[in-house]
PDB file of C-alpha atoms in Angstrom:
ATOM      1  CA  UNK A   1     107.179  79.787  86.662  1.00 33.00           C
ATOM      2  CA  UNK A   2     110.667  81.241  87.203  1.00 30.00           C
ATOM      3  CA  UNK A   3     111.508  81.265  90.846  1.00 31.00           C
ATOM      4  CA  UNK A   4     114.931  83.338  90.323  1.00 30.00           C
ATOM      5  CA  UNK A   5     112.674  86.516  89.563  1.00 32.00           C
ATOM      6  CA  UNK A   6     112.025  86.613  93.426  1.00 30.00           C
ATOM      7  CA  UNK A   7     114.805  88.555  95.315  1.00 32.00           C
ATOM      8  CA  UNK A   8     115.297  86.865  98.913  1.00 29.00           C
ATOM      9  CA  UNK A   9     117.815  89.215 101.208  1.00 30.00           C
ATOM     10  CA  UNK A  10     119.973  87.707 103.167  1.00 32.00           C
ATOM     11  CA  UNK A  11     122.618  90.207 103.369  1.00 32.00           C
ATOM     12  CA  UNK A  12     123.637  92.362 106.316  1.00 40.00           C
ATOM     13  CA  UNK A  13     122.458  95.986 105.889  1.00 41.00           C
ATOM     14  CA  UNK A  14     123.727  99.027 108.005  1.00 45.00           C
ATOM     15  CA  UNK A  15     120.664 100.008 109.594  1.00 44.00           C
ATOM     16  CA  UNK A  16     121.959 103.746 110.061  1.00 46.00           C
ATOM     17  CA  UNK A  17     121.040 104.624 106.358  1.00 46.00           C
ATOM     18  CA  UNK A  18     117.040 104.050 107.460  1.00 44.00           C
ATOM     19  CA  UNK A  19     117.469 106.525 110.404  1.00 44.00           C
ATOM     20  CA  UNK A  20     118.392 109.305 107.304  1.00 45.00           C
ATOM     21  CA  UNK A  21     114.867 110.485 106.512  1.00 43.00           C
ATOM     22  CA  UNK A  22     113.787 111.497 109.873  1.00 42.00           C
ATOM     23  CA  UNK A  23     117.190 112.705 111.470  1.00 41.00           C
ATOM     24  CA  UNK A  24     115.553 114.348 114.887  1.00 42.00           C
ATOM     25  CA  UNK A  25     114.883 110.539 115.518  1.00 40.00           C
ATOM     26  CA  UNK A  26     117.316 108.567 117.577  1.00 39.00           C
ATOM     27  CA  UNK A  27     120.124 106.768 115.187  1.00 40.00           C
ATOM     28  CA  UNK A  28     121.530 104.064 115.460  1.00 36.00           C
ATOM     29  CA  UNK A  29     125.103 104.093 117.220  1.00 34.00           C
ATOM     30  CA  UNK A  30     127.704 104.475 114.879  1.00 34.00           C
ATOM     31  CA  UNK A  31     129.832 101.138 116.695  1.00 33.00           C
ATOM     32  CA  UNK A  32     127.336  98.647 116.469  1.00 37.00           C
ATOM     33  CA  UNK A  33     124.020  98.866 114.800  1.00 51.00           C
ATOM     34  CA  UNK A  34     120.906  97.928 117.122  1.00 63.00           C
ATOM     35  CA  UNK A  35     118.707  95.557 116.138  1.00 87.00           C
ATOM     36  CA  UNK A  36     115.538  97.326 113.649  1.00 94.00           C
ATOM     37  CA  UNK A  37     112.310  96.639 115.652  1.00 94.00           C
ATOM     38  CA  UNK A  38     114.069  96.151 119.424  1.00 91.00           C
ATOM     39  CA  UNK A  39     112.829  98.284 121.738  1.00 88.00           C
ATOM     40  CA  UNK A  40     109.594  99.666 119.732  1.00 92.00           C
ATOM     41  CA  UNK A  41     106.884 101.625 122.216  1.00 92.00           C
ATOM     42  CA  UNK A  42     103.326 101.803 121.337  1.00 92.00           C
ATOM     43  CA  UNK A  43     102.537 105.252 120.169  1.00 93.00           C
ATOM     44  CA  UNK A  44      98.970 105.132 119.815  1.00 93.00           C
ATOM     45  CA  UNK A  45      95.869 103.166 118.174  1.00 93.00           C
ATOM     46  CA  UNK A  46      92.921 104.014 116.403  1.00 92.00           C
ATOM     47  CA  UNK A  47      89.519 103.026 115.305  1.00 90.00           C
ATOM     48  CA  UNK A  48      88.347 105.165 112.364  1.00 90.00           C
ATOM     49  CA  UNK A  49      90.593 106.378 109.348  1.00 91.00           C
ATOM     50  CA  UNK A  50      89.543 109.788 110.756  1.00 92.00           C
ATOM     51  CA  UNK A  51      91.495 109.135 113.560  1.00 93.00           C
ATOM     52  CA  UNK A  52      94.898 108.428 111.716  1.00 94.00           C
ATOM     53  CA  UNK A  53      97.744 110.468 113.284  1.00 95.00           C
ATOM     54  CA  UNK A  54      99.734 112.880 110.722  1.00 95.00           C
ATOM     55  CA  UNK A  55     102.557 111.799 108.997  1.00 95.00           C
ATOM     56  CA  UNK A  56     105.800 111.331 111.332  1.00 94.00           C
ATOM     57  CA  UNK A  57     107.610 109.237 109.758  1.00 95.00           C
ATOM     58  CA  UNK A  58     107.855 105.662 107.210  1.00 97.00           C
ATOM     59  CA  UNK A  59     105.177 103.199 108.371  1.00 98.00           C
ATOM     60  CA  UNK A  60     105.552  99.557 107.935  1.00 98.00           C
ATOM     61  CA  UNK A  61     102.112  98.071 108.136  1.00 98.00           C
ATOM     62  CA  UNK A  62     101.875  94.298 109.572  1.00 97.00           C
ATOM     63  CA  UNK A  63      98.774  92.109 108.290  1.00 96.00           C
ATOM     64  CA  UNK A  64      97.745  88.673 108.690  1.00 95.00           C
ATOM     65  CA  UNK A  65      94.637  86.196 108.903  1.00 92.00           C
ATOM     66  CA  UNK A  66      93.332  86.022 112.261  1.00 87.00           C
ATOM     67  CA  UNK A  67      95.253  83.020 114.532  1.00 89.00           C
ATOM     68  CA  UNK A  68      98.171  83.111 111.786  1.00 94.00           C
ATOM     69  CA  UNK A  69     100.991  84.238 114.499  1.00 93.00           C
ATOM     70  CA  UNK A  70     100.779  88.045 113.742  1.00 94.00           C
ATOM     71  CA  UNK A  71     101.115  89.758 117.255  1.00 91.00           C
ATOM     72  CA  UNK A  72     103.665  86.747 118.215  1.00 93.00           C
ATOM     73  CA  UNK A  73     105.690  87.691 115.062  1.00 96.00           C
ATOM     74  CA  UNK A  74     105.541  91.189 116.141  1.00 94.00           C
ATOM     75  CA  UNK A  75     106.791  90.292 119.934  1.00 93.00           C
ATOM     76  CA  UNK A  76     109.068  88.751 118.911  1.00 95.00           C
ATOM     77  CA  UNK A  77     110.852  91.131 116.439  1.00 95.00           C
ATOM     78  CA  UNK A  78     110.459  93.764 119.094  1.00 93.00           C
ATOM     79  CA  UNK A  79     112.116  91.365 122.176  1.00 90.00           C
ATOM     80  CA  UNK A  80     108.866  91.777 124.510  1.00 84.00           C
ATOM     81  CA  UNK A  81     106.382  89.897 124.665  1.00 77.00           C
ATOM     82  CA  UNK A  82     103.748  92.014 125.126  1.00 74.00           C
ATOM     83  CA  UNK A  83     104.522  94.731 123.068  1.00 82.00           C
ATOM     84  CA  UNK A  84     101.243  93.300 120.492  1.00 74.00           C
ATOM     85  CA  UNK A  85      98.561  91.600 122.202  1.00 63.00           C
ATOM     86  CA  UNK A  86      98.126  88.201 121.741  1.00 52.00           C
ATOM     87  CA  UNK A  87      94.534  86.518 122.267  1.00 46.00           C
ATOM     88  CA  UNK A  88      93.592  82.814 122.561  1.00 46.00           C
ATOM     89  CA  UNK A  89      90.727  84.264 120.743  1.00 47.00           C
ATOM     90  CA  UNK A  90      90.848  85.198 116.986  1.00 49.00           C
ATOM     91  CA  UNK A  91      89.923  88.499 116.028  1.00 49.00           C
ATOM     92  CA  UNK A  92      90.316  90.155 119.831  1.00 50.00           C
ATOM     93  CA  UNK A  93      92.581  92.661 117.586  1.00 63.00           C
ATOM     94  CA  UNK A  94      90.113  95.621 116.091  1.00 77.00           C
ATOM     95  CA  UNK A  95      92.451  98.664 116.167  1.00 87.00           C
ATOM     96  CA  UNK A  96      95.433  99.798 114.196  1.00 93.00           C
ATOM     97  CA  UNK A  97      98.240 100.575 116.782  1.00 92.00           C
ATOM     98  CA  UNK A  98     101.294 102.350 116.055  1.00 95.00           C
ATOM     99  CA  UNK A  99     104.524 101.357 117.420  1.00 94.00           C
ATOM    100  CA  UNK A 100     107.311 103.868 117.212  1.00 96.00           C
ATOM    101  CA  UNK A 101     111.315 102.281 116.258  1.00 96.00           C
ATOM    102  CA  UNK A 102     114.230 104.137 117.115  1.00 92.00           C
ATOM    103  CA  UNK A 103     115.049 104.643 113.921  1.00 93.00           C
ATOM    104  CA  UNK A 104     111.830 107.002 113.699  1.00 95.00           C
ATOM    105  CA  UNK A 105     109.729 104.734 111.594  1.00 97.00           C
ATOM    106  CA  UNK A 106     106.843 103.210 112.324  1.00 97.00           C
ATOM    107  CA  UNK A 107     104.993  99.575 112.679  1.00 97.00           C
ATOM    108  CA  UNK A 108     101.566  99.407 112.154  1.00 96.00           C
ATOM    109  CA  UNK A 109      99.636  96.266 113.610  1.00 95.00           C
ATOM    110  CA  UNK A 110      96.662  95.942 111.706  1.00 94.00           C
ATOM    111  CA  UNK A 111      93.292  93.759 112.759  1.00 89.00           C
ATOM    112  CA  UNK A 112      93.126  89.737 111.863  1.00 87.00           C
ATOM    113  CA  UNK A 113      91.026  89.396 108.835  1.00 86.00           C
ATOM    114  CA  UNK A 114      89.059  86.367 108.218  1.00 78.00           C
ATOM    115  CA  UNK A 115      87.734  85.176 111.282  1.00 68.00           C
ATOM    116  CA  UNK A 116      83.942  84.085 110.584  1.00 58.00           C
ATOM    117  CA  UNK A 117      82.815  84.318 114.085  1.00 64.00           C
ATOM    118  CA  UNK A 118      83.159  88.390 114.390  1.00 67.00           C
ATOM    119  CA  UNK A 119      80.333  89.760 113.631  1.00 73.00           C
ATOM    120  CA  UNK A 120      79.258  91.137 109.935  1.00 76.00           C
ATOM    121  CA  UNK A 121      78.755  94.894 111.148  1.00 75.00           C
ATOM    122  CA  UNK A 122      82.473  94.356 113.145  1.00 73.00           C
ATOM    123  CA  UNK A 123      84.086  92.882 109.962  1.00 74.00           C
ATOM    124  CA  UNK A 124      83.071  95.318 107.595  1.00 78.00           C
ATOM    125  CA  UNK A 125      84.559  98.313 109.964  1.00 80.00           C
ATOM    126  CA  UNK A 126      87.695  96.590 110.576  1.00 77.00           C
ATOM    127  CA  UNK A 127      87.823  95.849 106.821  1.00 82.00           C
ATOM    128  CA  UNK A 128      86.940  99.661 105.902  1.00 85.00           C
ATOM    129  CA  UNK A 129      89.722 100.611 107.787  1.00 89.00           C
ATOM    130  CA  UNK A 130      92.056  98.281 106.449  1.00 90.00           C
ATOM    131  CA  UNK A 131      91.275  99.220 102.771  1.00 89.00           C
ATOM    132  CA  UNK A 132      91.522 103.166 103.836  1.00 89.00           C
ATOM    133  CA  UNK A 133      94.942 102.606 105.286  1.00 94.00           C
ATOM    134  CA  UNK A 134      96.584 100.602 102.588  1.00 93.00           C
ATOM    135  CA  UNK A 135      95.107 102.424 100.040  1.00 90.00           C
ATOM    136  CA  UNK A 136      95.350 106.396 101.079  1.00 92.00           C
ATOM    137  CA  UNK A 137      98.309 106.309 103.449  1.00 95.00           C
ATOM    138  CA  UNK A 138     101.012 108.109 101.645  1.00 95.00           C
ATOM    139  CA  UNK A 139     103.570 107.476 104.575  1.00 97.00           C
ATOM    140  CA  UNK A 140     103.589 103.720 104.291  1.00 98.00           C
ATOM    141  CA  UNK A 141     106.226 102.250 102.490  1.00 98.00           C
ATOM    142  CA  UNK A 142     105.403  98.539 102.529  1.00 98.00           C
ATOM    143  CA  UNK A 143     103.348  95.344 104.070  1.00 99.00           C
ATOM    144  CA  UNK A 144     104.782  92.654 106.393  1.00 99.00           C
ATOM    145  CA  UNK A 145     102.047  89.830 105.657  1.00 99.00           C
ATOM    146  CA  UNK A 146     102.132  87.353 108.202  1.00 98.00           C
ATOM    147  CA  UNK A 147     100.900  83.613 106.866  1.00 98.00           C
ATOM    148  CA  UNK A 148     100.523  80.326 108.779  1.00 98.00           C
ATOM    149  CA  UNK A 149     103.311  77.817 107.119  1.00 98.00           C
ATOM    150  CA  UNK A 150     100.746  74.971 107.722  1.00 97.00           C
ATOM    151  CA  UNK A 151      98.146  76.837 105.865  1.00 96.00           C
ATOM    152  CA  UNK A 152     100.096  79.302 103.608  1.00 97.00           C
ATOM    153  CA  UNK A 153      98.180  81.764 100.189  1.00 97.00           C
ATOM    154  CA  UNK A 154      94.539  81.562 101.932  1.00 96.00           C
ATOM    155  CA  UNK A 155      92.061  83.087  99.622  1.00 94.00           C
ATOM    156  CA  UNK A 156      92.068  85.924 102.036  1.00 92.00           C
ATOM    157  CA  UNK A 157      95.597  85.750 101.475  1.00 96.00           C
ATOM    158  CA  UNK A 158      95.914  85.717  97.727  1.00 96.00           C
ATOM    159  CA  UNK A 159      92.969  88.369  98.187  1.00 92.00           C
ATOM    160  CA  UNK A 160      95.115  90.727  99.867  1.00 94.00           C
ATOM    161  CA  UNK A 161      98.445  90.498  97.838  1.00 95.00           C
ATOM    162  CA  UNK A 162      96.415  90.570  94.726  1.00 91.00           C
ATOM    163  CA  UNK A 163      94.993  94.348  96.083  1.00 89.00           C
ATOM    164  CA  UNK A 164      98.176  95.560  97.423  1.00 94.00           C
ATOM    165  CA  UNK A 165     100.714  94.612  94.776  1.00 94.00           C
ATOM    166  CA  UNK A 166      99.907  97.339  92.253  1.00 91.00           C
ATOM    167  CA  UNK A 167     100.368 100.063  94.693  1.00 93.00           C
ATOM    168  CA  UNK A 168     104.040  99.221  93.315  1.00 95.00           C
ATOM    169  CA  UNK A 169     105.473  99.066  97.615  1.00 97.00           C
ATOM    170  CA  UNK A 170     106.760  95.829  98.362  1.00 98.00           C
ATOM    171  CA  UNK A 171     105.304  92.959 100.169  1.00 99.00           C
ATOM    172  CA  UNK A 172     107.177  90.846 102.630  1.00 99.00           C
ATOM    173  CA  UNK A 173     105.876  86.860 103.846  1.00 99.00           C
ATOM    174  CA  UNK A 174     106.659  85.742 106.963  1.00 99.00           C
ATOM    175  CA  UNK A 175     105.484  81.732 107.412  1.00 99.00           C
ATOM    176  CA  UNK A 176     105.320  81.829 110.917  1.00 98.00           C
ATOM    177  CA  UNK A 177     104.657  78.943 113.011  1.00 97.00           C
ATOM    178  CA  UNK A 178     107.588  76.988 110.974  1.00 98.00           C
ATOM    179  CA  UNK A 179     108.467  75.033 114.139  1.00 97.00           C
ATOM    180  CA  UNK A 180     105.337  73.298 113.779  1.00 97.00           C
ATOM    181  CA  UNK A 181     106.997  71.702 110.319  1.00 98.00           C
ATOM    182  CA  UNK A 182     109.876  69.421 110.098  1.00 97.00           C
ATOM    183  CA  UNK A 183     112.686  70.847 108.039  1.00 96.00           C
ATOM    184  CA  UNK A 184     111.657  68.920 104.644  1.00 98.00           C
ATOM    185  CA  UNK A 185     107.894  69.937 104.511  1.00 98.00           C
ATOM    186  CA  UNK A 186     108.639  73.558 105.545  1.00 98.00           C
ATOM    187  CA  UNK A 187     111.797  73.899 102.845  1.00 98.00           C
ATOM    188  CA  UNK A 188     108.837  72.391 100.483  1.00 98.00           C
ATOM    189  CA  UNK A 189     106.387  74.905 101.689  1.00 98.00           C
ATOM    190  CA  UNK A 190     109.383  77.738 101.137  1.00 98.00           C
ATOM    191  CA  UNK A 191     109.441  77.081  97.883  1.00 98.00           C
ATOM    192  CA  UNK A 192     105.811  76.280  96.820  1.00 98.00           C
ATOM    193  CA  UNK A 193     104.908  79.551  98.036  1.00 98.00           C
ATOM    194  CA  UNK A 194     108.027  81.416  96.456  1.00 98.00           C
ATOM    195  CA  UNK A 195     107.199  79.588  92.936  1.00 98.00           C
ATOM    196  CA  UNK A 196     103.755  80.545  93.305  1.00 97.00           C
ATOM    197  CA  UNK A 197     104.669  84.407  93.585  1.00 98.00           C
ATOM    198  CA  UNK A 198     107.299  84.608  91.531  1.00 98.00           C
ATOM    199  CA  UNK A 199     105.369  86.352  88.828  1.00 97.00           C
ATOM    200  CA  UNK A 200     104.771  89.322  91.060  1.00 96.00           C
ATOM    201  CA  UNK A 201     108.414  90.043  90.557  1.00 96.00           C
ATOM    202  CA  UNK A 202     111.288  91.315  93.178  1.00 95.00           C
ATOM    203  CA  UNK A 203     108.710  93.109  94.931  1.00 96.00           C
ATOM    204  CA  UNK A 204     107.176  90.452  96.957  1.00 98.00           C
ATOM    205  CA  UNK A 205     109.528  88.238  99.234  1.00 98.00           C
ATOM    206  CA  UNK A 206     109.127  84.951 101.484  1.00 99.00           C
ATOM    207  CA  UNK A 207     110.429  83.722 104.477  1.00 99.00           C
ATOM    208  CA  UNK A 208     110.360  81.203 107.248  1.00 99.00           C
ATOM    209  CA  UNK A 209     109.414  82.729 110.741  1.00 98.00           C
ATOM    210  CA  UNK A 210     109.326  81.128 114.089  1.00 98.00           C
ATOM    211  CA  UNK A 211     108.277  83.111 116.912  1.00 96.00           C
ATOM    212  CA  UNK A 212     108.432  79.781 119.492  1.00 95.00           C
ATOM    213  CA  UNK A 213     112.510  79.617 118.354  1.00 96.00           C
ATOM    214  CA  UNK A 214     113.103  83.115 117.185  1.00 95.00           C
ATOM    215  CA  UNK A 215     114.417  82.330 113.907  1.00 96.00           C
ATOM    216  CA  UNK A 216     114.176  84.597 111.142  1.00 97.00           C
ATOM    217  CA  UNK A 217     114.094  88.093 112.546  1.00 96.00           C
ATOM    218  CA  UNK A 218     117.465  89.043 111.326  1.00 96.00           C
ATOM    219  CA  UNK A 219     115.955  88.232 107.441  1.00 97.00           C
ATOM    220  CA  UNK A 220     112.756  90.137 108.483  1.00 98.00           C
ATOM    221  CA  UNK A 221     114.901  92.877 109.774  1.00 97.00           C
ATOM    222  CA  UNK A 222     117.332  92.930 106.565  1.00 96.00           C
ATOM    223  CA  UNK A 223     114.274  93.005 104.490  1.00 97.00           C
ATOM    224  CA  UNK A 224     112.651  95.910 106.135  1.00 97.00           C
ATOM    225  CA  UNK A 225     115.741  98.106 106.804  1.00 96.00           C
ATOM    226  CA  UNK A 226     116.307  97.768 102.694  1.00 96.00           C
ATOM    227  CA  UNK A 227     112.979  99.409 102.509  1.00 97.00           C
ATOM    228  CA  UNK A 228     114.009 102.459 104.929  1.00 96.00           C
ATOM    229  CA  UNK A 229     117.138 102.500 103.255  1.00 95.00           C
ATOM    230  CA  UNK A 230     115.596 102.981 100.333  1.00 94.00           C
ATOM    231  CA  UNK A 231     112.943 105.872 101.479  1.00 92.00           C
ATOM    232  CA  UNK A 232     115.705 107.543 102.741  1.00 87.00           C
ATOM    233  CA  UNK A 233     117.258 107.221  99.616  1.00 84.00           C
ATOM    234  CA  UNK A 234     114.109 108.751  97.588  1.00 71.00           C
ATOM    235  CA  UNK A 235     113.860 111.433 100.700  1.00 65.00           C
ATOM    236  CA  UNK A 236     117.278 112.750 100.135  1.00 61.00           C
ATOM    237  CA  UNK A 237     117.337 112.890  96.660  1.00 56.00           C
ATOM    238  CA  UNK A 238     113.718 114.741  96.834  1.00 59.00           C
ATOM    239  CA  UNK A 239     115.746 117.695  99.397  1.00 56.00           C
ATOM    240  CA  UNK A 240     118.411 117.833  96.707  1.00 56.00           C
TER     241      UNK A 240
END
């Protein structure tokens, strides 16, 4: 497999260009470019996909298996830690809730999957509203999976990039929990996991995350900002 067919950013990106497609949002200063998810405020949750809110903007979703770091990972990109709730219990997540940035996109935390204790009738709802959202949401623009580094491409995992990938949006890994690894097994994990994907072309890219020491939420932000970038990109061109 040819691992150079992956496309890791680790460039700085103006974040002002993702702020284009929904200009009555705030922007980011012209001086000095905040940070993408600082400061995000929960806008709302919701239970059924008849209670998604309309269109107000790009949507980022975030998705992970249930005790894989995913509301930590979100906390942490947004500097507060309790922005996402985070459970000593797996699977305590069963809404989607919407986070608004300032750049007038959205985050979308969406429930742990594959926790075997919740019950059957609970799993299949959260699941049908997963599937609803990923699938018939025209507003989101691409997925944020989170994975455990010490347990990374789960069959849930594989499961879920196999399902999104042909919707063509792009798919983002974040290994959380890297702390947990020295620097040579998680540089080997890195790498297993980018060799493993690097079929699925430029669209999916990997990362090492670490909520305990904050490390990699500049590449996370880079990463998504390219994708705003690029809606507004698409958005202008569709005014024109």
């Amino acid at each position: 497999m040819v691992v150079s067919n992956l496309v890791f950013y680790n460039i700085n990106l103006d974040l002002r260009d993702a702020s284009r497609v929904f200009p009555e949002r705030p922007r980011f200063a012209d001086s000095s470019p905040m940070p993408l998810f600082r400061n995000a405020r929960f806008e709302t949750s919701i239970a059924k996909p008849s209670g998604l809110p309309s269109p107000s903007g790009p949507e980022i979703a975030f998705a992970g298996r249930s005790n894989a770091g995913k509301s930590s990972a979100i906390n942490t990109l947004a500097g507060h830690v309790r922005l996402a709730y985070v459970s000593k219990t797996p699977g305590r997540t069963q809404l989607l809730n919407f986070f608004r940035l300032n750049c007038g996109a959205l985050m979308v935390d969406l429930p742990g999957y594959g926790y075997a204790a919740v019950p059957e009738k609970v799993r299949k709802q959260w699941q049908g509203l997963i599937e609803s959202y990923l699938k018939h949401r025209e507003s989101l623009i691409g997925l944020v999976l989170i994975m455990d580094s010490r347990h990374p491409l789960t069959p849930l995992d594989r499961q879920m990039i196999d399902w999104f990938a042909p919707s063509g949006r792009p798919i983002h890994i974040l290994l959380t929990k890297s702390d947990k690894l020295t620097r040579g097994p998680a540089t080997a994990t890195l790498q297993a996991v980018k060799r493993e994907l690097a079929p699925l072309g430029e669209k999916v890219t990997v990362q090492l995350f670490s909520s305990l020491k904050k490390t990699g939420v500049e590449e996370t932000e880079t990463v998504v900002a390219r994708w705003l970038a690029a809606e507004a990109g698409e958005e202008n061109a569709t005014l024109e």
